[in-house]
Coordinates of C-alpha atoms in Angstrom, one line a residue:
X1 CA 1.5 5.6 -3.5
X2 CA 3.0 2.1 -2.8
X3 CA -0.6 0.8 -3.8
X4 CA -1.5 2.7 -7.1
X5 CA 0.4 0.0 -9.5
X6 CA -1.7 -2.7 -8.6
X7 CA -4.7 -1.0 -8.5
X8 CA -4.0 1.0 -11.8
X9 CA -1.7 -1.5 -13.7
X10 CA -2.1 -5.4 -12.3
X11 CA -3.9 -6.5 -14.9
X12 CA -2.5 -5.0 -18.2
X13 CA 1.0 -6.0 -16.4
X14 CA 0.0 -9.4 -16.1
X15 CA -1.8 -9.1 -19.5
X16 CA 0.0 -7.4 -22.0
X17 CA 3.8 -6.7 -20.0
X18 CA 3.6 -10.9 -19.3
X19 CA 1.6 -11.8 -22.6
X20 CA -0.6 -13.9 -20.2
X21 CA -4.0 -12.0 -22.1
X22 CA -6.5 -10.5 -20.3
X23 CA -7.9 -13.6 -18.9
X24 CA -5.3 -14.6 -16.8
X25 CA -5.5 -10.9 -16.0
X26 CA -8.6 -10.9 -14.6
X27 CA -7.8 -14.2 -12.4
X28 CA -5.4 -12.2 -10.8
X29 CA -7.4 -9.1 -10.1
X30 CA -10.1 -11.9 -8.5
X31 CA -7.0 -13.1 -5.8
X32 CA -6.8 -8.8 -5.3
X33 CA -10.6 -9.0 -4.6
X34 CA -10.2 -12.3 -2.0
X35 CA -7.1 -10.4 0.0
X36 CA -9.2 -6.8 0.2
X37 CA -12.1 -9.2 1.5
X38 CA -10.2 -10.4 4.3
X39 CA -7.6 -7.5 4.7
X40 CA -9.7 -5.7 6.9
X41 CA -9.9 -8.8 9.6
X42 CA -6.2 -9.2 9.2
X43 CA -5.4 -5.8 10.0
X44 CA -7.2 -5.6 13.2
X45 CA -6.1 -8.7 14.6
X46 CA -2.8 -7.7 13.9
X47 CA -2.8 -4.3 15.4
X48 CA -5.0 -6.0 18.7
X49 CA -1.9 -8.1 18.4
X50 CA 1.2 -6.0 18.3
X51 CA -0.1 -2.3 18.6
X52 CA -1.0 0.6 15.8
X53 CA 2.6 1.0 15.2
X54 CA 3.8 -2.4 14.8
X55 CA 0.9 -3.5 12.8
X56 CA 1.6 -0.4 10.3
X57 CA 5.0 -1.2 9.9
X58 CA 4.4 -5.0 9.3
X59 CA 1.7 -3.8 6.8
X60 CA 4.2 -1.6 4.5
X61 CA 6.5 -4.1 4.8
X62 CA 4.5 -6.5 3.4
X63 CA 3.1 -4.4 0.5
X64 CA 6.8 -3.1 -0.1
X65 CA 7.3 -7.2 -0.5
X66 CA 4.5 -7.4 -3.3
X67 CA 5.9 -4.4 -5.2
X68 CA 8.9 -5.5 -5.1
X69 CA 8.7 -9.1 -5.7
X70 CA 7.6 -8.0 -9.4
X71 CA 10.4 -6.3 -10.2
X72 CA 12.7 -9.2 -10.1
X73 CA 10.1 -12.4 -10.4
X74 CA 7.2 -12.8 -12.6
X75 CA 5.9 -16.3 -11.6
X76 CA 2.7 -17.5 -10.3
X77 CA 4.0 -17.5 -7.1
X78 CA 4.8 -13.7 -7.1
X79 CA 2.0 -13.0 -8.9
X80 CA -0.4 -14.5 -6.4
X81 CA 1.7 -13.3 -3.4
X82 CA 1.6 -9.7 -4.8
X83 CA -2.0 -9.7 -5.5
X84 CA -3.0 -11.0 -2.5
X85 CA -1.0 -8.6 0.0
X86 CA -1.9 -6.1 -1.9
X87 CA -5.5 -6.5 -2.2
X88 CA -5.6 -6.9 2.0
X89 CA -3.6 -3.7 2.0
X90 CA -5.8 -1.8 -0.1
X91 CA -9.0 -1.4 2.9
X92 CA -6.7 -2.8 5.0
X93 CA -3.8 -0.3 5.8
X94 CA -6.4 2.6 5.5
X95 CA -7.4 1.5 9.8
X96 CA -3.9 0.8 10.5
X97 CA -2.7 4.3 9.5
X98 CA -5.5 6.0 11.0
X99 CA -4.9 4.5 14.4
X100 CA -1.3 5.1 13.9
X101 CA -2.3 9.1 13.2
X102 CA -4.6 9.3 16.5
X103 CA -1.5 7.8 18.2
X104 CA 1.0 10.2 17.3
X105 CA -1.7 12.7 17.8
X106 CA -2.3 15.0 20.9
X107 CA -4.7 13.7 23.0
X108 CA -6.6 16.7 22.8
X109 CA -10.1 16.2 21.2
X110 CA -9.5 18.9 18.3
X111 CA -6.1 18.1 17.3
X112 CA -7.2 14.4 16.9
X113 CA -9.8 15.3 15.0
X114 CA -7.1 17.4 12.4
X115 CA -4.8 14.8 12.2
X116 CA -7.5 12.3 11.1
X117 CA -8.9 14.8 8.7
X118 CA -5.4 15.5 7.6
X119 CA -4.4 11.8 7.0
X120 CA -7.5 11.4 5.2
X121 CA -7.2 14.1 2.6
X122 CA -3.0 13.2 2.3
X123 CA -4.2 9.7 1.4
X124 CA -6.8 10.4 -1.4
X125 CA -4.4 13.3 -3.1
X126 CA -1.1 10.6 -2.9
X127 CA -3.2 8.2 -4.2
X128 CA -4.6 10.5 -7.0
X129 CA -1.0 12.2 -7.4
X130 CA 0.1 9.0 -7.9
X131 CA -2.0 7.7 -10.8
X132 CA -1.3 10.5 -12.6
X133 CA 2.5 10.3 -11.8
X134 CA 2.5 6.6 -12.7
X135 CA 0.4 7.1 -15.9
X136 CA 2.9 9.6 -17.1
X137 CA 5.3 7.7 -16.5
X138 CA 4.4 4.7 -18.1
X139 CA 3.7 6.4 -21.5
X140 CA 6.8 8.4 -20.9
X141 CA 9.4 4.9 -20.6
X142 CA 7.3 2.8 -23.0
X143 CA 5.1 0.9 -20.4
X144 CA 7.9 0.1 -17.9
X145 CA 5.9 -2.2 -15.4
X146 CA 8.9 -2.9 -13.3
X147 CA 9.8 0.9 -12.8
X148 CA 6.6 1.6 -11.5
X149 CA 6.9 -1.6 -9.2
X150 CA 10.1 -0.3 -8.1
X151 CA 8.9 3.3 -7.1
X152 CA 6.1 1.7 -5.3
X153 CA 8.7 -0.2 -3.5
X154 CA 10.3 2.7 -2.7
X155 CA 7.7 4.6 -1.4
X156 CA 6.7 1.9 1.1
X157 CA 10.3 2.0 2.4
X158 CA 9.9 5.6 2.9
X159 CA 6.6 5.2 4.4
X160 CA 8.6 3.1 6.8
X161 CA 11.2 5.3 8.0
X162 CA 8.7 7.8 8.4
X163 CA 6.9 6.6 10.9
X164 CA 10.4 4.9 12.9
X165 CA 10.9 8.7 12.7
X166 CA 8.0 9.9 14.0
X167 CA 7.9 7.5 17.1
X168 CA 11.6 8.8 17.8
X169 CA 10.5 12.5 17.0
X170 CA 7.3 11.8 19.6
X171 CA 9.0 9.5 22.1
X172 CA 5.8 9.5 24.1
X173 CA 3.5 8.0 22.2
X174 CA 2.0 4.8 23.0
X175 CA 3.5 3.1 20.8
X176 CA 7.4 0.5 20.1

């Protein structure tokens, strides 16, 4: 959910909400490409680094960061920043969370297997959920860029304190 703005809306944002035109557009959605191309390396050495849970964490902080930043900033500097992290996030996060499922997971072969199937399925529906939740409400407030920013901020905070939650809930896991 925290990822659907960008993937839906970066461009026209930077194209028609800035005025930049569609060229300037498209630079911006090349920066997207260069961060998913290395988001997958980042996210590995980071959770070999500091764990599943960590690494997770560190992740949706950093994409509630991106979102975020556009809500109040505009600039190059945002702009590249918020491409970037979330371009890495995009096949990036998709590991992290999955390793942070098996985690929280009972170690017994089955249930892993569920929870991975599960966490699968809940991250295609959000995602489509969410383009159809952010479309509507784009048309329904007049293309409100920020709004959507916001929300996707929002959700990545959640996303947060759900998993502090559930390493509190499952104090065994092998995870900080």
């Amino acid at each position: 959910v925290g990822q659907v703005p960008h993937m839906v809306l970066l461009v026209d944002f930077v194209a028609r909400g800035l005025g930049h035109g569609l060229d300037v557009g498209a630079r911006y959605w090349v920066l997207v490409g260069l961060g998913a191309t290395a988001g997958p390396l980042l996210a590995g050495a980071l959770a070999d680094r500091i764990g599943f849970a960590g690494a997770v964490r560190v992740a949706f902080v950093l994409q509630g960061a991106a979102a975020a930043v556009l809500t109040v900033w505009s600039g190059t500097a945002a702009l590249v920043f918020s491409s970037v992290v979330i371009g890495a996030s995009v096949p990036g996060v998709v590991p992290l969370v999955l390793g942070r499922v098996l985690e929280l997971a009972s170690t017994e072969g089955h249930a892993r297997k569920v929870a991975w199937s599960r966490g699968t399925t809940a991250f295609a529906v959000g995602q489509a959920a969410a383009a159809y939740g952010y479309s509507y409400l784009f048309a329904r407030t007049g293309g409100d860029y920020v709004l959507l920013f916001a929300i996707a901020a929002g959700a990545l905070v959640v996303a947060v304190a759900i998993d502090i939650v559930a390493n509190t809930v499952r104090p065994g896991s092998r995870s900080a």
